Coordinates of C-alpha atoms in Angstrom, one line a residue:
Chain A
M855 CA 25.8 -17.2 -26.4
S856 CA 29.0 -15.3 -25.7
P857 CA 31.2 -16.7 -23.0
A858 CA 32.0 -13.1 -22.0
T859 CA 28.7 -12.9 -20.2
V860 CA 30.1 -15.3 -17.6
S861 CA 33.0 -14.5 -15.3
L862 CA 35.4 -17.4 -15.5
K863 CA 38.0 -17.6 -12.9
P864 CA 41.3 -19.1 -13.8
E865 CA 41.3 -22.9 -13.8
I866 CA 42.7 -24.0 -10.4
S867 CA 44.8 -27.0 -10.6
V868 CA 43.6 -29.3 -7.9
D869 CA 45.2 -32.3 -6.4
F870 CA 42.0 -34.1 -6.1
D871 CA 41.3 -37.7 -6.8
A872 CA 37.6 -37.8 -7.7
E873 CA 37.8 -41.5 -8.6
K874 CA 39.1 -42.3 -5.2
I875 CA 36.4 -40.2 -3.6
R876 CA 33.7 -41.7 -5.8
A877 CA 34.5 -45.1 -4.4
D878 CA 33.2 -44.0 -1.0
F879 CA 29.7 -43.5 -2.5
P880 CA 27.9 -46.8 -3.2
I881 CA 25.0 -45.1 -4.9
L882 CA 27.3 -43.7 -7.7
K883 CA 27.7 -47.3 -9.0
L884 CA 24.0 -47.4 -9.9
K885 CA 22.9 -47.8 -13.4
I886 CA 19.6 -46.2 -14.5
D887 CA 18.0 -48.1 -17.4
G888 CA 21.4 -49.6 -18.1
K889 CA 23.2 -46.2 -18.1
P890 CA 25.6 -45.1 -15.5
L891 CA 24.0 -42.7 -13.0
V892 CA 25.1 -39.1 -13.6
Y893 CA 23.9 -37.4 -10.4
L894 CA 23.8 -33.6 -10.9
D895 CA 21.1 -32.8 -8.4
N896 CA 23.4 -32.2 -5.4
A897 CA 21.8 -28.8 -4.5
A898 CA 18.6 -30.7 -3.8
S899 CA 20.3 -33.4 -1.8
S900 CA 23.7 -34.9 -1.8
Q901 CA 24.6 -38.6 -1.6
M902 CA 26.0 -40.4 1.4
P903 CA 29.4 -42.0 1.7
Q904 CA 29.9 -45.4 3.1
Q905 CA 31.6 -43.9 6.2
V906 CA 28.4 -42.1 7.2
I907 CA 26.2 -45.2 6.3
D908 CA 28.5 -47.3 8.5
R909 CA 28.2 -44.8 11.3
L910 CA 24.4 -45.0 11.2
V911 CA 24.6 -48.8 11.2
R912 CA 26.9 -48.8 14.2
Y913 CA 24.6 -46.5 16.1
Q914 CA 21.5 -48.5 15.3
T915 CA 23.2 -51.9 16.0
T916 CA 25.1 -51.1 19.1
Q917 CA 24.2 -47.6 20.6
H918 CA 20.6 -46.8 20.2
A919 CA 18.3 -45.7 23.1
N920 CA 16.5 -42.6 24.0
I921 CA 18.6 -39.8 25.3
N922 CA 18.7 -37.5 28.3
R923 CA 16.5 -39.7 30.4
A924 CA 17.4 -43.2 31.5
V925 CA 20.3 -44.2 33.6
H926 CA 21.0 -47.4 31.7
Y927 CA 24.1 -48.0 29.6
L928 CA 22.6 -47.5 26.1
S929 CA 20.9 -44.3 27.1
E930 CA 24.2 -43.0 28.4
V931 CA 26.0 -44.0 25.2
A932 CA 23.3 -42.5 23.0
T933 CA 23.3 -39.3 25.0
M934 CA 27.0 -39.0 24.8
E935 CA 27.1 -39.7 21.0
Y936 CA 24.3 -37.2 20.4
H937 CA 26.2 -34.6 22.4
T938 CA 29.4 -35.4 20.5
A939 CA 27.6 -34.8 17.2
R940 CA 26.6 -31.4 18.5
C941 CA 30.2 -30.6 19.4
K942 CA 31.3 -31.7 15.9
L943 CA 28.8 -29.2 14.4
Q944 CA 30.0 -26.6 16.8
Q945 CA 33.5 -27.0 15.5
F946 CA 32.4 -27.2 11.9
I947 CA 31.0 -23.7 12.1
N948 CA 33.3 -22.5 14.8
A949 CA 30.6 -21.6 17.2
R950 CA 31.8 -20.3 20.6
E951 CA 29.8 -22.8 22.6
D952 CA 28.1 -26.1 21.9
R953 CA 24.8 -24.9 23.5
E954 CA 24.5 -22.4 20.6
V955 CA 23.9 -25.4 18.2
I956 CA 20.3 -26.6 18.2
F957 CA 19.3 -29.7 16.3
T958 CA 16.3 -29.2 14.1
S959 CA 14.6 -31.2 11.4
G960 CA 16.4 -29.1 8.8
T961 CA 16.8 -25.6 7.4
T962 CA 13.1 -24.9 7.1
D963 CA 12.5 -26.0 10.7
S964 CA 15.5 -23.8 11.8
I965 CA 14.0 -20.7 10.1
N966 CA 10.6 -21.4 11.5
L967 CA 12.1 -21.7 15.0
V968 CA 13.6 -18.2 14.6
M969 CA 10.3 -16.9 13.3
H970 CA 8.4 -18.3 16.2
G971 CA 11.0 -17.9 18.9
Y972 CA 12.4 -14.5 18.0
G973 CA 10.0 -13.0 15.5
R974 CA 6.8 -13.5 17.3
K975 CA 8.3 -12.2 20.5
F976 CA 10.2 -9.2 19.2
I977 CA 8.6 -8.1 15.9
K978 CA 5.7 -5.7 16.2
A979 CA 3.2 -3.9 14.0
G980 CA 4.9 -1.5 11.6
D981 CA 8.3 -3.2 11.9
E982 CA 10.2 -4.1 8.7
I983 CA 11.9 -7.4 7.8
I984 CA 14.4 -7.3 5.0
L985 CA 14.6 -10.4 2.7
T986 CA 16.2 -10.8 -0.8
T987 CA 14.9 -11.8 -4.2
L988 CA 17.2 -14.8 -4.0
E989 CA 15.5 -16.4 -0.9
H990 CA 14.2 -19.9 -1.0
H991 CA 10.5 -20.1 -0.2
S992 CA 11.6 -21.4 3.2
N993 CA 13.0 -18.0 4.1
I994 CA 10.1 -16.1 2.6
V995 CA 6.9 -17.8 3.7
P996 CA 7.6 -17.9 7.5
W997 CA 8.3 -14.2 7.5
Q998 CA 5.2 -13.5 5.5
M999 CA 3.1 -15.5 8.0
L1000 CA 4.7 -13.4 10.8
A1001 CA 4.2 -10.1 8.9
N1002 CA 0.5 -11.0 8.3
E1003 CA 0.1 -11.9 12.0
K1004 CA 1.8 -8.8 13.3
G1005 CA 1.1 -6.2 10.7
A1006 CA 4.8 -6.0 9.9
K1007 CA 6.2 -5.3 6.4
I1008 CA 8.6 -7.3 4.2
R1009 CA 11.2 -5.3 2.2
V1010 CA 13.0 -7.1 -0.7
V1011 CA 16.5 -6.6 -1.9
P1012 CA 16.6 -6.7 -5.7
I1013 CA 19.1 -8.5 -7.9
N1014 CA 20.8 -7.5 -11.1
D1015 CA 20.8 -9.4 -14.4
K1016 CA 23.6 -11.6 -13.4
G1017 CA 21.7 -12.8 -10.3
E1018 CA 23.7 -10.8 -7.8
L1019 CA 22.2 -8.9 -4.9
E1020 CA 22.2 -5.1 -5.3
V1021 CA 23.9 -4.4 -2.0
D1022 CA 23.5 -0.6 -2.4
E1023 CA 19.8 -1.1 -2.6
Y1024 CA 19.9 -3.3 0.5
E1025 CA 21.6 -0.6 2.4
K1026 CA 19.0 1.9 1.4
L1027 CA 16.2 -0.2 2.8
F1028 CA 17.3 0.3 6.4
N1029 CA 15.4 2.7 8.6
E1030 CA 14.4 2.9 12.2
R1031 CA 11.6 0.4 11.6
T1032 CA 14.0 -2.3 10.3
K1033 CA 14.0 -5.1 12.9
F1034 CA 15.3 -8.2 11.1
V1035 CA 17.2 -9.4 8.1
G1036 CA 16.8 -12.9 6.5
L1037 CA 19.5 -13.6 4.0
I1038 CA 20.4 -16.6 1.9
H1039 CA 24.2 -17.2 1.8
V1040 CA 24.2 -19.0 -1.5
S1041 CA 21.3 -19.0 -3.9
N1042 CA 19.9 -22.5 -4.5
A1043 CA 18.4 -21.6 -7.9
L1044 CA 21.4 -19.7 -9.3
G1045 CA 24.5 -20.5 -7.2
T1046 CA 25.2 -16.9 -6.4
I1047 CA 27.4 -16.4 -3.4
N1048 CA 26.2 -13.4 -1.5
P1049 CA 28.5 -10.9 0.3
V1050 CA 27.0 -11.8 3.6
Q1051 CA 29.9 -10.4 5.7
R1052 CA 29.4 -6.9 4.4
M1053 CA 25.6 -7.2 4.7
I1054 CA 25.8 -8.5 8.3
D1055 CA 28.2 -5.7 9.3
F1056 CA 25.8 -3.2 7.8
A1057 CA 22.8 -4.6 9.6
H1058 CA 24.7 -4.6 12.9
Q1059 CA 25.6 -0.9 12.4
H1060 CA 21.8 -0.4 12.6
G1061 CA 21.4 -2.9 15.5
V1062 CA 19.5 -5.3 13.4
P1063 CA 20.0 -9.1 13.8
V1064 CA 20.6 -11.3 10.8
L1065 CA 19.6 -14.8 10.0
I1066 CA 21.7 -16.6 7.3
D1067 CA 20.1 -19.5 5.4
G1068 CA 23.2 -21.5 4.8
A1069 CA 21.6 -24.6 3.2
Q1070 CA 23.5 -24.2 0.0
A1071 CA 26.6 -22.6 1.5
A1072 CA 27.6 -25.1 4.2
P1073 CA 28.6 -27.9 1.7
H1074 CA 30.9 -25.6 -0.3
I1075 CA 32.2 -22.7 1.9
T1076 CA 34.0 -22.8 5.2
I1077 CA 31.5 -21.4 7.7
D1078 CA 32.9 -19.4 10.7
V1079 CA 29.9 -18.0 12.6
Q1080 CA 32.1 -16.0 14.9
A1081 CA 34.0 -14.3 12.1
L1082 CA 30.7 -13.6 10.2
D1083 CA 29.2 -12.5 13.5
C1084 CA 25.8 -13.6 12.2
D1085 CA 23.0 -13.9 14.8
F1086 CA 21.5 -17.1 13.3
Y1087 CA 22.8 -19.6 10.8
A1088 CA 20.8 -22.5 9.5
F1089 CA 21.5 -25.6 7.3
S1090 CA 20.5 -29.2 6.7
A1091 CA 22.5 -32.4 7.0
H1092 CA 21.3 -34.0 3.8
K1093 CA 23.0 -31.4 1.6
L1094 CA 26.3 -32.3 3.4
C1095 CA 26.3 -36.0 2.7
G1096 CA 24.4 -36.6 5.8
P1097 CA 20.9 -38.1 6.5
T1098 CA 17.6 -36.3 5.9
G1099 CA 15.5 -35.2 8.8
V1100 CA 18.1 -33.3 10.7
G1101 CA 19.7 -29.8 10.5
I1102 CA 21.0 -27.2 12.8
L1103 CA 20.2 -23.7 13.9
Y1104 CA 23.1 -21.8 15.2
G1105 CA 22.2 -18.8 17.4
K1106 CA 24.1 -16.5 19.6
A1107 CA 23.6 -17.8 23.2
A1108 CA 22.2 -14.5 24.5
L1109 CA 19.6 -14.3 21.7
L1110 CA 18.6 -17.9 22.1
E1111 CA 18.1 -17.3 25.8
S1112 CA 15.9 -14.3 25.2
M1113 CA 13.7 -16.2 22.8
Q1114 CA 10.4 -18.0 23.6
P1115 CA 10.3 -21.8 22.8
F1116 CA 9.0 -22.9 19.4
K1117 CA 7.6 -26.3 20.3
G1118 CA 6.5 -27.4 23.7
G1119 CA 6.9 -30.9 25.1
G1120 CA 9.3 -33.3 26.8
D1121 CA 13.0 -32.4 27.3
M1122 CA 12.5 -28.7 26.8
I1123 CA 11.3 -28.2 30.4
A1124 CA 13.0 -27.8 33.8
S1125 CA 9.7 -28.4 35.7
V1126 CA 6.0 -28.7 34.8
T1127 CA 2.9 -28.2 36.9
F1128 CA -0.5 -27.4 35.6
E1129 CA 0.0 -23.9 36.8
E1130 CA 3.4 -23.2 35.3
T1131 CA 6.3 -24.6 33.2
L1132 CA 9.8 -23.6 33.7
Y1133 CA 11.8 -24.0 30.5
N1134 CA 15.1 -25.9 30.2
T1135 CA 18.3 -24.1 29.3
I1136 CA 19.5 -23.8 25.7
P1137 CA 19.9 -25.8 23.5
H1138 CA 17.3 -28.1 25.2
K1139 CA 14.7 -25.4 25.4
F1140 CA 14.4 -25.7 21.6
E1141 CA 14.6 -29.5 21.3
A1142 CA 11.2 -30.7 22.5
G1143 CA 10.5 -34.4 22.2
T1144 CA 12.8 -37.1 21.1
P1145 CA 15.2 -35.6 18.6
P1146 CA 16.4 -37.3 15.4
I1147 CA 19.2 -39.0 17.4
A1148 CA 20.5 -41.3 14.7
A1149 CA 20.4 -38.6 12.0
A1150 CA 22.2 -36.1 14.2
I1151 CA 25.0 -38.7 14.9
G1152 CA 25.1 -39.3 11.1
F1153 CA 25.3 -35.6 10.6
G1154 CA 28.4 -35.5 12.9
A1155 CA 30.0 -38.3 10.8
A1156 CA 29.2 -36.4 7.6
V1157 CA 30.9 -33.2 8.7
D1158 CA 33.8 -35.3 9.9
Y1159 CA 34.0 -36.8 6.4
L1160 CA 33.8 -33.4 4.6
S1161 CA 36.3 -31.9 7.0
A1162 CA 38.8 -34.7 6.4
I1163 CA 38.7 -33.9 2.7
G1164 CA 38.7 -30.2 3.4
I1165 CA 36.0 -27.8 2.5
E1166 CA 38.5 -25.5 0.7
R1167 CA 39.8 -28.4 -1.4
I1168 CA 36.2 -29.4 -2.2
A1169 CA 35.4 -25.8 -3.2
A1170 CA 38.4 -25.5 -5.4
Y1171 CA 37.7 -28.7 -7.2
E1172 CA 34.0 -27.8 -7.6
L1173 CA 35.0 -24.5 -9.1
S1174 CA 37.0 -26.2 -11.7
L1175 CA 33.9 -28.3 -12.6
L1176 CA 31.8 -25.2 -12.7
N1177 CA 34.2 -23.4 -15.0
Y1178 CA 34.4 -26.4 -17.3
A1179 CA 30.6 -26.9 -17.4
T1180 CA 30.0 -23.2 -17.9
E1181 CA 32.3 -23.1 -20.9
R1182 CA 30.8 -26.3 -22.4
L1183 CA 27.2 -25.2 -22.0
N1184 CA 27.9 -21.7 -23.4
D1185 CA 29.2 -23.4 -26.5
I1186 CA 25.8 -25.0 -27.2
P1187 CA 23.5 -22.8 -29.4
G1188 CA 20.1 -22.3 -27.8
V1189 CA 21.3 -22.9 -24.2
K1190 CA 21.2 -20.0 -21.9
I1191 CA 22.7 -20.0 -18.4
I1192 CA 20.5 -18.1 -15.9
G1193 CA 22.7 -16.7 -13.1
T1194 CA 26.1 -15.6 -14.1
A1195 CA 27.3 -14.0 -10.9
A1196 CA 31.1 -13.4 -10.5
E1197 CA 31.0 -15.5 -7.2
K1198 CA 29.2 -18.8 -7.7
T1199 CA 29.1 -22.3 -6.3
A1200 CA 28.9 -25.2 -8.8
V1201 CA 25.3 -24.6 -9.8
I1202 CA 24.2 -24.0 -13.4
S1203 CA 20.6 -23.1 -14.0
F1204 CA 19.8 -23.1 -17.7
T1205 CA 17.1 -22.9 -20.3
I1206 CA 17.0 -24.3 -23.8
D1207 CA 15.2 -22.3 -26.4
G1208 CA 11.7 -23.7 -27.1
I1209 CA 12.0 -26.6 -24.8
H1210 CA 10.2 -26.8 -21.4
P1211 CA 12.5 -27.8 -18.5
H1212 CA 10.3 -30.8 -17.6
D1213 CA 10.8 -32.3 -21.0
I1214 CA 14.5 -31.6 -20.7
G1215 CA 14.6 -33.4 -17.3
T1216 CA 12.6 -36.4 -18.5
I1217 CA 14.8 -36.9 -21.6
L1218 CA 18.0 -36.4 -19.7
N1219 CA 16.8 -39.0 -17.2
Q1220 CA 16.5 -41.5 -20.1
D1221 CA 20.3 -41.0 -20.4
G1222 CA 20.8 -41.6 -16.6
I1223 CA 21.3 -37.9 -16.0
A1224 CA 19.7 -36.5 -12.9
V1225 CA 19.0 -32.7 -12.9
R1226 CA 16.4 -30.7 -11.2
T1227 CA 13.7 -29.0 -13.2
G1228 CA 11.2 -26.5 -12.0
H1229 CA 11.1 -23.3 -10.0
H1230 CA 13.5 -24.6 -7.3
C1231 CA 11.3 -23.2 -4.6
A1232 CA 12.4 -19.8 -5.6
Q1233 CA 9.6 -18.4 -7.7
P1234 CA 10.7 -14.7 -7.2
V1235 CA 14.0 -15.6 -8.9
M1236 CA 12.1 -17.2 -11.8
Q1237 CA 9.8 -14.1 -12.0
R1238 CA 12.9 -11.8 -12.0
F1239 CA 14.3 -13.7 -15.1
N1240 CA 10.9 -14.0 -16.6
V1241 CA 11.0 -17.8 -16.9
P1242 CA 8.4 -20.2 -15.4
A1243 CA 11.2 -22.7 -14.6
T1244 CA 14.7 -23.7 -15.3
S1245 CA 16.8 -26.9 -15.5
R1246 CA 19.5 -27.0 -12.9
A1247 CA 22.7 -29.0 -12.8
S1248 CA 24.4 -28.8 -9.5
F1249 CA 27.8 -30.4 -8.9
A1250 CA 29.4 -32.0 -5.9
F1251 CA 33.0 -32.9 -5.3
Y1252 CA 32.3 -36.5 -6.4
N1253 CA 31.3 -35.4 -9.9
K1254 CA 33.8 -35.5 -12.7
K1255 CA 34.5 -33.8 -16.0
T1256 CA 33.2 -36.8 -18.0
E1257 CA 29.9 -36.3 -16.3
V1258 CA 29.8 -32.7 -17.6
D1259 CA 30.5 -34.2 -21.0
A1260 CA 27.6 -36.6 -20.5
L1261 CA 25.3 -33.6 -19.6
V1262 CA 26.4 -31.7 -22.8
A1263 CA 25.7 -34.8 -24.9
G1264 CA 22.4 -35.2 -23.2
I1265 CA 21.4 -31.6 -23.9
K1266 CA 22.3 -32.0 -27.5
N1267 CA 20.1 -35.1 -27.6
V1268 CA 17.2 -33.2 -26.1
Q1269 CA 17.6 -30.6 -28.8
K1270 CA 17.6 -33.4 -31.4
V1271 CA 14.4 -34.9 -30.1
F1272 CA 12.7 -31.5 -30.4
L1273 CA 14.3 -30.5 -33.7
Chain B
M450 CA 19.6 -41.6 -30.6
H451 CA 17.8 -44.2 -28.6
T452 CA 14.1 -44.8 -29.2
N453 CA 12.0 -42.7 -27.0
S454 CA 8.9 -44.4 -25.7
L455 CA 7.2 -41.2 -24.6
Y456 CA 8.3 -38.5 -27.0
Q457 CA 6.9 -40.1 -30.1
E458 CA 6.5 -38.3 -33.3
V459 CA 2.7 -37.7 -32.8
I460 CA 3.4 -36.0 -29.4
L461 CA 6.2 -33.9 -30.8
D462 CA 4.0 -32.9 -33.8
H463 CA 1.2 -31.7 -31.6
N464 CA 3.7 -29.8 -29.4
R465 CA 5.1 -28.1 -32.5
K466 CA 1.8 -27.4 -34.1
P467 CA -0.9 -27.5 -31.4
R468 CA -4.5 -27.8 -32.7
N469 CA -7.2 -25.5 -31.4
Y470 CA -4.7 -23.2 -29.8
G471 CA -6.0 -19.9 -28.5
K472 CA -9.0 -18.5 -26.8
L473 CA -12.7 -18.6 -28.0
D474 CA -14.4 -15.3 -28.0
H475 CA -17.8 -16.9 -27.8
A476 CA -17.1 -19.4 -25.0
N477 CA -19.8 -20.1 -22.5
H478 CA -17.6 -22.4 -20.3
Q479 CA -14.0 -21.9 -19.3
A480 CA -11.5 -23.1 -16.7
V481 CA -7.9 -22.4 -15.7
G482 CA -5.7 -25.4 -14.7
H483 CA -2.6 -24.9 -12.7
N484 CA 0.1 -27.4 -11.9
P485 CA 1.5 -25.9 -8.7
L486 CA 4.5 -28.1 -8.7
C487 CA 6.0 -26.7 -11.9
G488 CA 4.0 -23.5 -12.4
D489 CA 2.4 -24.6 -15.7
R490 CA -0.9 -23.0 -16.5
L491 CA -3.6 -23.9 -19.0
D492 CA -6.7 -22.0 -20.1
I493 CA -9.6 -23.9 -21.7
T494 CA -12.5 -22.1 -23.3
L495 CA -15.4 -24.0 -24.9
Q496 CA -18.8 -23.5 -26.3
L497 CA -21.4 -26.0 -25.1
E498 CA -24.8 -26.1 -26.7
N499 CA -27.5 -28.7 -26.0
D500 CA -24.8 -30.6 -24.1
Q501 CA -22.6 -30.8 -27.2
I502 CA -19.1 -29.2 -27.4
N503 CA -19.4 -27.1 -30.5
D504 CA -16.0 -25.5 -30.2
I505 CA -13.0 -25.7 -27.8
A506 CA -9.6 -24.0 -27.5
F507 CA -6.7 -24.0 -25.1
Q508 CA -3.7 -21.9 -24.5
G509 CA -1.0 -21.7 -21.8
E510 CA 2.6 -22.2 -20.7
S511 CA 3.4 -25.8 -20.4
C512 CA 5.7 -28.7 -21.3
A513 CA 5.4 -30.7 -24.5
I514 CA 3.6 -33.5 -22.8
C515 CA 0.9 -31.2 -21.4
K516 CA 0.6 -29.2 -24.7
A517 CA 0.3 -32.3 -26.8
S518 CA -2.2 -33.8 -24.5
A519 CA -4.3 -30.6 -24.6
S520 CA -4.0 -30.4 -28.4
M521 CA -5.1 -34.0 -28.9
M522 CA -7.8 -33.7 -26.3
T523 CA -9.4 -30.7 -28.0
A524 CA -9.3 -32.5 -31.3
A525 CA -10.9 -35.6 -29.7
V526 CA -13.8 -33.9 -27.9
K527 CA -14.7 -31.3 -30.4
G528 CA -18.2 -32.0 -31.7
K529 CA -18.8 -34.7 -29.0
S530 CA -21.5 -34.7 -26.3
R531 CA -20.7 -33.8 -22.7
L532 CA -21.2 -37.4 -21.7
D533 CA -18.8 -38.7 -24.4
A534 CA -16.2 -36.1 -23.3
E535 CA -16.6 -37.2 -19.7
T536 CA -16.1 -40.8 -20.8
L537 CA -12.9 -39.8 -22.5
I538 CA -11.7 -37.9 -19.5
H539 CA -12.3 -40.9 -17.3
E540 CA -10.6 -43.3 -19.7
F541 CA -7.6 -41.0 -20.2
R542 CA -7.1 -40.7 -16.4
E543 CA -7.2 -44.4 -16.2
L544 CA -4.7 -44.8 -19.0
A545 CA -2.3 -42.2 -17.6
T546 CA -2.3 -43.9 -14.2
G547 CA -1.8 -47.3 -15.6
K548 CA -5.3 -48.6 -14.7
L549 CA -6.9 -48.9 -18.1
D550 CA -7.0 -52.4 -19.5
T551 CA -6.3 -51.5 -23.2
T552 CA -7.3 -55.0 -24.3
H553 CA -10.9 -54.1 -23.5
P554 CA -12.8 -51.7 -25.7
H555 CA -12.2 -48.0 -25.1
H556 CA -12.6 -44.7 -27.0
L557 CA -9.1 -43.2 -26.7
G558 CA -7.9 -44.1 -30.2
R559 CA -4.5 -42.3 -30.9
L560 CA -4.5 -40.9 -27.3
T561 CA -3.1 -44.3 -26.2
V562 CA 0.3 -42.8 -27.4
F563 CA 0.3 -41.4 -23.8
S564 CA 0.3 -44.9 -22.2
G565 CA 4.1 -44.6 -21.5
I566 CA 3.4 -41.8 -19.0
R567 CA 2.4 -44.3 -16.4
D568 CA 6.0 -45.3 -16.0
L569 CA 6.9 -41.6 -15.1
P570 CA 4.8 -40.8 -12.0
T571 CA 6.2 -37.3 -11.8
R572 CA 4.9 -36.5 -15.4
V573 CA 1.5 -38.1 -15.1
K574 CA 0.1 -34.7 -13.9
C575 CA 1.5 -33.0 -17.0
A576 CA -0.6 -35.2 -19.3
I577 CA -3.7 -35.1 -17.1
L578 CA -3.8 -31.4 -16.4
P579 CA -5.8 -30.5 -19.6
W580 CA -8.3 -33.3 -18.9
H581 CA -8.9 -32.1 -15.3
T582 CA -9.3 -28.6 -16.6
L583 CA -11.8 -29.7 -19.3
H584 CA -13.7 -31.6 -16.6
A585 CA -13.9 -28.4 -14.5
A586 CA -15.0 -26.3 -17.5
L587 CA -17.7 -28.8 -18.4
N588 CA -19.0 -28.8 -14.8
S589 CA -18.6 -25.1 -14.2
I590 CA -16.6 -25.7 -11.1
T591 CA -15.8 -22.3 -9.8
S592 CA -12.9 -23.2 -7.7
A593 CA -11.7 -26.7 -7.1
S594 CA -8.7 -28.8 -6.6
T595 CA -8.8 -31.7 -9.0
E596 CA -6.4 -33.6 -6.7
E597 CA -8.1 -36.9 -6.4
N598 CA -7.2 -39.8 -4.3
H599 CA -7.2 -42.3 -7.1
D600 CA -4.5 -40.7 -9.2
S601 CA -1.3 -38.8 -8.8
A602 CA -2.3 -35.7 -10.7
H603 CA -2.0 -32.4 -9.0
A604 CA -3.9 -29.7 -10.6
V605 CA -5.7 -26.7 -9.1
V606 CA -8.4 -25.7 -11.4
S607 CA -10.8 -22.8 -11.3
S608 CA -13.4 -22.1 -13.8
K609 CA -16.3 -19.8 -14.6
S610 CA -19.1 -20.1 -17.0

């Protein structure tokens, strides 16, 4: 395959000590069947540094109690630490106020919150919701459920052969019935970075609110929700070196206040009688029940960790890995990279002629190499490229060039098995 | 290259040159098997007469494990009675999930090449999908999930006959 099909940006020289960073991640010392672990499934979930593990241990050993309720010491500490975590997230995305940050169980939960809280209240029969071909199923299915319930319609932004959104087509989809836009910031299947700023601005010219699914963007791109002016922004902790089970929904305060609650229960109320319930203020209105307190505090530690390294430095280093890996994979006959957008995060989806992705994944695993195989919860993307599935190598800042070399050797071994 | 316990030559051979590949025109039983986790799909057509499988064919999009399993399965059940086929289906499921005691008599023969799959829980369903689909075709299950509690295979199968 010709390297000309991929836009390679100039190699950025990065002052970045991957070995020193790797020492923070105990799991990277693992051996799989006697072979060093080569973890290239970071787009699915990233690994956790000792600093975050230690924070979880400290919370669990010295600070744990339920929050917002009791007057005893531990409850006050836990409440304060949970609030501090919210403030760390607020700073991480530059939200105007901490009450605009709602802890959820993850990106999927965040999107469902917007569907139930905003969509079910404001979207009516005949209204149109714009989504893109690149969406993860988590930003398709909730809106389909809403469209079916309300008699609303889903409009879909197409992509080109490189896996880039056709923004002109997006703009043509708008009309007086357009009531909502759901947009993935970075494609999980292909790594495409979408021009969200331009797309948000355009939607706002038509008075349409925009939800950004930032699950794949937040670990690699500095997020400034005020600069973006997005109405909602969602992402998960476990893709940012944090724990599973927690994520956030950012929403503009006025919008959040106008919405109906998603889940009912404790903590989300101001007062309850059997005749009537008065809801609590935001963010509590959307945090029914005991939240994932430990995970949220771990999330705060994780964004502290990433911020200390610097998202921009992380992005520059990952770009150098992406360029190197793209070059090396393009050199292997029979390997085809799916998704060659000019703007990409360090994700390489690929196929090997005549070999099913699951066989690729299993044989790479025998070399200790972890990649993701399948449709990546993005079946419309697979359909667009007319493949049932791909193999996906996704890199993090703790990966190194020798691991790209291991992947290349692994792919050649796969081809040898099937020769 | 290191020895590969699962991708043995017999499996690779059946993947390269699948036996009984295609679709029977004269089929009186058929089923479609889906693996919703990976999108793989398998069609089985067979001709059953007096409870004997006179002819059988398969086609579909799948990984090497699934294709080789389907190929070897069709070769194994062709000409067999429905009862014998059901015995093989049962034994193969037990083999793939690590529950078959291969020191006891069984009927799997060369199909034991798939025994290594039990160490790869995420791939068990690939090997089992053809067998679930055959089971559905034999029993004319119109729409069924072959998801069963006793194994980790996930296949949604529909059939008509």
